[in-house]
Short mmCIF file of C-alpha atoms and ligand atoms in Angstrom, two decimals:
data_model
loop_
_atom_site.label_atom_id
_atom_site.label_comp_id
_atom_site.label_asym_id
_atom_site.label_seq_id
_atom_site.Cartn_x
_atom_site.Cartn_y
_atom_site.Cartn_z
CA MET A 1 0.12 -0.03 0.01
CA LEU A 2 1.31 3.59 -0.83
CA VAL A 3 1.79 5.50 2.35
CA LYS A 4 3.41 8.76 3.14
CA GLY A 5 7.20 8.83 3.87
CA SER A 6 7.01 9.86 7.56
CA GLU A 7 4.60 6.85 8.14
CA ILE A 8 7.41 4.41 7.38
CA LEU A 9 10.08 6.66 8.83
CA ASN A 10 8.51 7.74 12.07
CA LYS A 11 8.02 3.97 13.02
CA ALA A 12 11.75 3.34 12.14
CA HIS A 13 12.77 6.41 14.26
CA GLN A 14 10.85 5.15 17.17
CA GLU A 15 11.88 1.50 16.98
CA ASN A 16 15.41 2.55 15.96
CA TYR A 17 16.08 0.68 12.67
CA GLY A 18 16.99 1.76 9.17
CA VAL A 19 14.84 1.44 6.03
CA GLY A 20 16.45 1.29 2.58
CA ALA A 21 15.58 3.87 -0.10
CA PHE A 22 16.09 2.20 -3.44
CA ASN A 23 16.42 4.02 -6.67
CA PHE A 24 15.00 2.60 -9.71
CA VAL A 25 15.11 3.64 -13.52
CA ASN A 26 13.03 0.77 -15.15
CA VAL A 27 10.85 -2.15 -14.53
CA GLU A 28 13.42 -4.66 -13.86
CA MET A 29 14.82 -2.62 -11.02
CA LEU A 30 11.45 -1.94 -9.56
CA ARG A 31 10.51 -5.58 -9.60
CA ALA A 32 13.57 -6.66 -7.96
CA ILE A 33 13.03 -3.97 -5.11
CA PHE A 34 9.52 -5.12 -4.46
CA GLU A 35 10.17 -8.82 -4.71
CA ALA A 36 13.04 -8.33 -2.32
CA ALA A 37 10.81 -6.48 0.13
CA ASP A 38 8.13 -9.22 0.01
CA HIS A 39 10.89 -11.79 0.61
CA ALA A 40 12.46 -9.85 3.50
CA LYS A 41 9.00 -8.91 5.02
CA SER A 42 10.40 -5.14 4.99
CA PRO A 43 8.64 -1.82 4.70
CA LEU A 44 9.94 0.26 1.63
CA ILE A 45 10.82 3.43 0.07
CA VAL A 46 11.28 3.44 -3.64
CA GLN A 47 13.03 6.50 -4.93
CA ALA A 48 13.13 8.39 -8.40
CA SER A 49 15.59 11.14 -9.28
CA GLU A 50 14.79 13.89 -11.56
CA GLY A 51 16.85 11.98 -14.11
CA ALA A 52 14.80 8.83 -13.76
CA ILE A 53 11.51 10.84 -14.16
CA LYS A 54 12.93 12.42 -17.33
CA TYR A 55 13.96 8.95 -18.70
CA LEU A 56 10.46 7.12 -17.75
CA GLY A 57 8.22 10.14 -17.86
CA ILE A 58 6.60 11.10 -14.33
CA ASP A 59 3.21 9.18 -15.47
CA MET A 60 5.15 6.01 -15.95
CA VAL A 61 6.90 6.35 -12.63
CA LEU A 62 3.57 6.63 -10.90
CA SER A 63 1.80 3.83 -12.81
CA LEU A 64 4.75 1.32 -12.30
CA VAL A 65 4.81 1.80 -8.53
CA HIS A 66 1.02 1.74 -8.22
CA THR A 67 0.92 -1.56 -10.28
CA MET A 68 3.55 -3.03 -8.00
CA SER A 69 2.07 -1.87 -4.78
CA LYS A 70 -1.09 -3.43 -5.80
CA ARG A 71 0.63 -6.63 -6.57
CA TYR A 72 2.06 -6.50 -3.05
CA PRO A 73 -0.58 -4.75 -0.99
CA HIS A 74 0.95 -5.89 2.51
CA ILE A 75 3.96 -3.96 1.83
CA PRO A 76 3.88 -0.22 3.04
CA VAL A 77 5.76 1.60 0.39
CA ALA A 78 6.68 5.29 -0.04
CA LEU A 79 7.36 6.93 -3.39
CA HIS A 80 10.12 9.50 -2.95
CA LEU A 81 11.63 12.16 -5.05
CA ASP A 82 15.30 11.96 -4.71
CA HIS A 83 17.28 15.35 -4.83
CA GLY A 84 14.50 17.65 -6.13
CA THR A 85 16.44 20.89 -7.21
CA SER A 86 13.51 23.20 -7.07
CA PHE A 87 10.15 24.19 -5.69
CA GLU A 88 8.65 23.39 -9.19
CA SER A 89 10.11 20.15 -9.38
CA CYS A 90 8.88 19.16 -5.85
CA LYS A 91 5.29 20.47 -6.59
CA LYS A 92 5.19 18.44 -9.87
CA ALA A 93 5.97 15.22 -7.77
CA VAL A 94 3.47 16.13 -5.17
CA ASP A 95 0.78 16.83 -7.72
CA ALA A 96 1.60 13.56 -9.61
CA GLY A 97 1.03 11.44 -6.41
CA PHE A 98 4.67 11.01 -4.79
CA THR A 99 4.32 10.56 -1.21
CA SER A 100 7.55 11.91 -0.14
CA VAL A 101 10.01 14.65 -1.79
CA MET A 102 13.46 15.69 -0.98
CA ILE A 103 14.21 19.36 -1.65
CA ASP A 104 18.07 19.65 -2.06
CA ALA A 105 19.09 23.23 -1.52
CA SER A 106 22.19 22.35 0.62
CA HIS A 107 24.47 24.15 -1.87
CA HIS A 108 22.82 27.36 -1.07
CA PRO A 109 23.61 29.36 2.04
CA PHE A 110 21.76 28.23 5.16
CA LYS A 111 19.12 30.95 5.14
CA GLU A 112 18.10 30.18 1.33
CA ASN A 113 18.20 26.51 2.08
CA LEU A 114 15.84 27.10 4.95
CA GLU A 115 13.53 29.35 3.03
CA LEU A 116 13.28 27.10 0.18
CA THR A 117 12.80 24.07 2.12
CA LYS A 118 9.93 25.75 4.21
CA GLN A 119 8.20 26.69 0.84
CA VAL A 120 8.20 23.09 -0.17
CA VAL A 121 7.19 21.77 3.30
CA ASP A 122 4.27 24.26 3.31
CA TYR A 123 2.97 23.08 0.03
CA ALA A 124 3.70 19.38 0.52
CA HIS A 125 2.07 19.16 3.91
CA SER A 126 -1.02 20.78 2.52
CA LYS A 127 -1.27 17.79 0.31
CA ASN A 128 -0.25 15.15 3.07
CA VAL A 129 3.16 14.42 1.63
CA SER A 130 6.49 14.45 3.67
CA VAL A 131 9.49 16.19 2.92
CA GLU A 132 13.37 15.62 3.27
CA ALA A 133 15.97 18.32 3.31
CA GLU A 134 19.79 18.32 3.40
CA LEU A 135 22.34 20.29 5.30
CA GLY A 136 25.95 20.35 4.73
CA ARG A 137 27.74 19.06 1.66
CA LEU A 138 28.04 15.69 0.50
CA MET A 139 31.91 14.60 0.16
CA GLY A 140 34.26 12.24 1.74
CA ILE A 141 36.39 13.42 4.60
CA GLU A 142 39.98 12.40 5.13
CA ASP A 143 42.25 11.73 8.21
CA ASN A 144 44.18 14.83 7.90
CA ILE A 145 41.28 17.22 7.45
CA SER A 146 41.34 20.17 9.91
CA VAL A 147 38.48 21.17 12.37
CA ASP A 148 37.96 24.22 10.27
CA GLU A 149 37.61 22.35 7.22
CA LYS A 150 35.31 19.88 8.64
CA ASP A 151 32.85 22.54 10.15
CA ALA A 152 32.79 24.08 6.55
CA VAL A 153 31.50 20.98 4.73
CA LEU A 154 29.64 18.79 7.52
CA VAL A 155 26.39 19.50 9.07
CA ASN A 156 26.28 22.07 11.84
CA PRO A 157 24.19 20.80 14.80
CA ASP A 158 23.03 24.27 15.96
CA GLU A 159 21.99 24.86 12.49
CA ALA A 160 20.35 21.55 12.20
CA GLU A 161 18.09 22.38 15.40
CA GLU A 162 17.11 25.68 14.06
CA PHE A 163 16.47 24.35 10.53
CA VAL A 164 14.03 21.44 11.84
CA LYS A 165 12.23 23.90 14.10
CA VAL A 166 11.67 26.73 11.62
CA SER A 167 10.98 24.50 8.63
CA HIS A 168 9.08 21.56 10.06
CA VAL A 169 10.71 19.24 7.62
CA ASP A 170 9.90 15.61 8.44
CA TYR A 171 13.37 14.21 7.81
CA LEU A 172 16.92 15.52 7.39
CA ALA A 173 20.04 14.35 5.65
CA PRO A 174 23.05 15.62 7.60
CA ALA A 175 26.41 15.60 5.85
CA ILE A 176 28.74 13.54 7.86
CA GLY A 177 31.17 12.46 5.44
CA THR A 178 29.67 10.22 2.78
CA SER A 179 29.39 10.93 -0.81
CA HIS A 180 27.64 9.69 -3.78
CA GLY A 181 28.72 7.06 -6.28
CA ALA A 182 31.45 4.34 -6.03
CA PHE A 183 34.23 6.70 -5.18
CA LYS A 184 33.62 7.81 -1.72
CA PHE A 185 36.89 7.92 0.11
CA LYS A 186 40.49 8.37 -0.80
CA GLY A 187 41.89 6.73 2.10
CA GLU A 188 40.23 4.64 4.66
CA PRO A 189 36.26 5.15 5.03
CA LYS A 190 35.63 7.74 7.87
CA LEU A 191 32.30 9.15 8.99
CA ASP A 192 31.67 11.72 11.83
CA PHE A 193 29.48 9.70 14.14
CA GLU A 194 29.80 12.22 17.16
CA ARG A 195 28.25 14.96 14.90
CA LEU A 196 25.56 12.66 13.76
CA VAL A 197 24.44 11.67 17.46
CA GLU A 198 24.42 15.49 18.31
CA VAL A 199 22.28 16.25 15.44
CA LYS A 200 19.87 13.50 16.38
CA LYS A 201 19.76 14.69 19.93
CA ARG A 202 18.92 18.33 18.73
CA THR A 203 16.35 17.43 16.13
CA ASN A 204 14.72 14.11 17.14
CA ILE A 205 13.45 13.31 13.83
CA PRO A 206 14.48 10.52 11.37
CA LEU A 207 17.73 11.19 9.66
CA VAL A 208 18.78 10.15 6.13
CA LEU A 209 22.16 8.80 4.92
CA HIS A 210 23.06 9.55 1.38
CA GLY A 211 25.92 7.92 -0.48
CA ALA A 212 25.36 4.74 1.51
CA SER A 213 26.02 1.95 -1.01
CA SER A 214 28.54 -0.46 0.63
CA ILE A 215 29.87 -2.27 -2.53
CA PRO A 216 29.88 -5.62 -0.71
CA GLN A 217 32.70 -8.14 -1.72
CA SER A 218 30.30 -10.30 -3.80
CA VAL A 219 29.11 -7.37 -5.83
CA ARG A 220 32.78 -5.94 -6.18
CA GLN A 221 33.81 -9.44 -7.19
CA ALA A 222 30.86 -9.87 -9.73
CA PHE A 223 31.63 -6.55 -11.40
CA LEU A 224 35.34 -6.89 -11.69
CA ASP A 225 35.01 -10.62 -12.99
CA THR A 226 32.98 -9.33 -15.92
CA GLY A 227 35.58 -6.78 -16.96
CA GLY A 228 34.43 -3.72 -14.92
CA ASP A 229 36.67 -1.18 -13.55
CA LEU A 230 35.87 0.29 -9.96
CA LYS A 231 39.05 2.53 -10.12
CA GLY A 232 39.69 1.86 -6.43
CA GLY A 233 36.32 2.84 -5.40
CA LYS A 234 34.96 1.88 -1.97
CA GLY A 235 31.62 1.96 -0.33
CA VAL A 236 30.56 2.53 3.26
CA PRO A 237 31.10 -0.69 5.25
CA PHE A 238 28.13 -2.51 6.77
CA ASP A 239 29.55 -1.82 10.37
CA PHE A 240 29.49 2.00 9.59
CA ILE A 241 25.86 1.61 8.51
CA THR A 242 24.81 -0.14 11.71
CA GLU A 243 26.70 2.53 13.66
CA SER A 244 24.83 5.11 11.79
CA ILE A 245 21.56 3.57 12.44
CA LYS A 246 22.40 3.47 16.16
CA GLY A 247 23.24 7.21 15.98
CA GLY A 248 19.86 7.98 14.63
CA VAL A 249 19.90 7.26 10.90
CA ASN A 250 16.69 5.77 9.71
CA LYS A 251 16.60 6.17 5.85
CA ILE A 252 19.52 4.87 3.88
CA ASN A 253 19.84 5.59 0.16
CA ILE A 254 21.19 2.81 -2.00
CA ASP A 255 21.62 3.26 -5.64
CA THR A 256 25.25 2.28 -6.82
CA ASP A 257 25.21 -1.27 -5.30
CA LEU A 258 22.01 -2.09 -7.38
CA ARG A 259 23.61 -0.76 -10.54
CA LEU A 260 26.75 -2.62 -10.18
CA ALA A 261 25.03 -5.83 -9.05
CA PHE A 262 22.60 -5.56 -12.21
CA ILE A 263 25.21 -4.71 -14.93
CA ALA A 264 27.61 -7.31 -13.88
CA GLN A 265 24.96 -10.09 -14.65
CA VAL A 266 23.94 -8.40 -17.91
CA ARG A 267 27.75 -8.29 -19.03
CA LYS A 268 28.37 -11.87 -17.91
CA MET A 269 25.42 -12.95 -20.01
CA ALA A 270 26.68 -11.18 -23.08
CA GLN A 271 30.15 -12.56 -22.78
CA GLU A 272 28.95 -16.11 -22.09
CA ASN A 273 26.22 -16.09 -24.76
CA PRO A 274 27.20 -14.02 -27.73
CA ALA A 275 24.35 -15.57 -30.03
CA GLU A 276 21.57 -14.60 -27.49
CA PHE A 277 19.30 -11.58 -28.03
CA ASP A 278 16.43 -12.46 -25.83
CA LEU A 279 16.10 -9.48 -23.60
CA ARG A 280 14.72 -11.34 -20.81
CA LYS A 281 17.73 -13.73 -20.58
CA TYR A 282 19.87 -10.64 -20.05
CA PHE A 283 17.57 -9.05 -17.43
CA ASN A 284 16.47 -11.98 -15.21
CA PRO A 285 19.85 -12.96 -13.79
CA GLY A 286 20.26 -9.19 -13.06
CA ILE A 287 16.98 -9.02 -11.25
CA GLU A 288 18.01 -12.07 -9.25
CA ALA A 289 21.44 -10.47 -8.28
CA VAL A 290 19.67 -7.11 -7.28
CA LYS A 291 17.07 -8.95 -5.06
CA ALA A 292 19.90 -10.72 -3.29
CA VAL A 293 21.97 -7.38 -2.53
CA ILE A 294 18.54 -5.92 -1.25
CA VAL A 295 17.48 -8.69 0.91
CA GLU A 296 20.72 -8.70 2.53
CA ARG A 297 20.82 -5.05 2.96
CA MET A 298 17.30 -5.05 4.59
CA GLN A 299 18.67 -7.68 7.21
CA VAL A 300 21.69 -5.35 7.93
CA LEU A 301 19.50 -2.35 8.22
CA GLY A 302 16.99 -4.03 10.71
CA SER A 303 13.77 -3.47 8.49
CA ALA A 304 13.42 -7.04 7.62
CA ASP A 305 10.49 -8.91 9.42
CA LYS A 306 8.87 -5.46 10.37
CA ILE A 307 5.70 -6.04 8.33
ZN1 ZN B 401 21.76 11.48 -2.51
#
């Protein structure tokens, strides 16, 4: 059943577990995500970026998610706009039937971020839709970073408190050292958990971790074995994810892991069966691989067996 984002995340916040927010760009990814949630008995957040909406058309995004949520009526699912860049973009998603939107104005100065977020919150709440915002800049931090440099890029707990109080945003993505894609850390992975705990204490709402793909060994190996090049990229280790959840993260965004798992299977199929041109024979192993990644992740996050 399609529900608003805060319905899923407030429960996770109260009971202290994480819910995966999985990106999709096609039927195959969406099938894998729903089938995994069904298998793991987990609540679900599916998310589409502006790029995914452009690729599929917003009407198809909605109809695919409605079809899948009718197929699995026992799974509470929120449809979330990932990284909305403007009020108009968020309004379009709200009007189309998304149940959660992110306004990402984190590259603006604090005051402008707050004003734009508040504008989106006022509109979205009038339509019973939840809102996520972001504070700080998403980028990896290194061991030798100075305190000043850290304060310049990562979330400021004082600001987070004021931001949530004034904007009434439903959940917040605080920058604590993760970044998007496969290339998150130059050296050893490092996140600022102290800062995270402080933000949770001051805001007391669900927090969101972006750039949280882990690139587990099985995914890495399948990608490399089929000729993929990760260029030394590494993800956020599972124990960092569980530590983040202990520190107050309840929504964990996962995209890169799913892409790597899917593409490795398509590539393997192509290499091993040069005469094959039945699309389903390429996509089915991809779906199975993505499902396995998601089921494992739901167990790590603690959302498995919550429905
Ligand atoms: Zn993100």
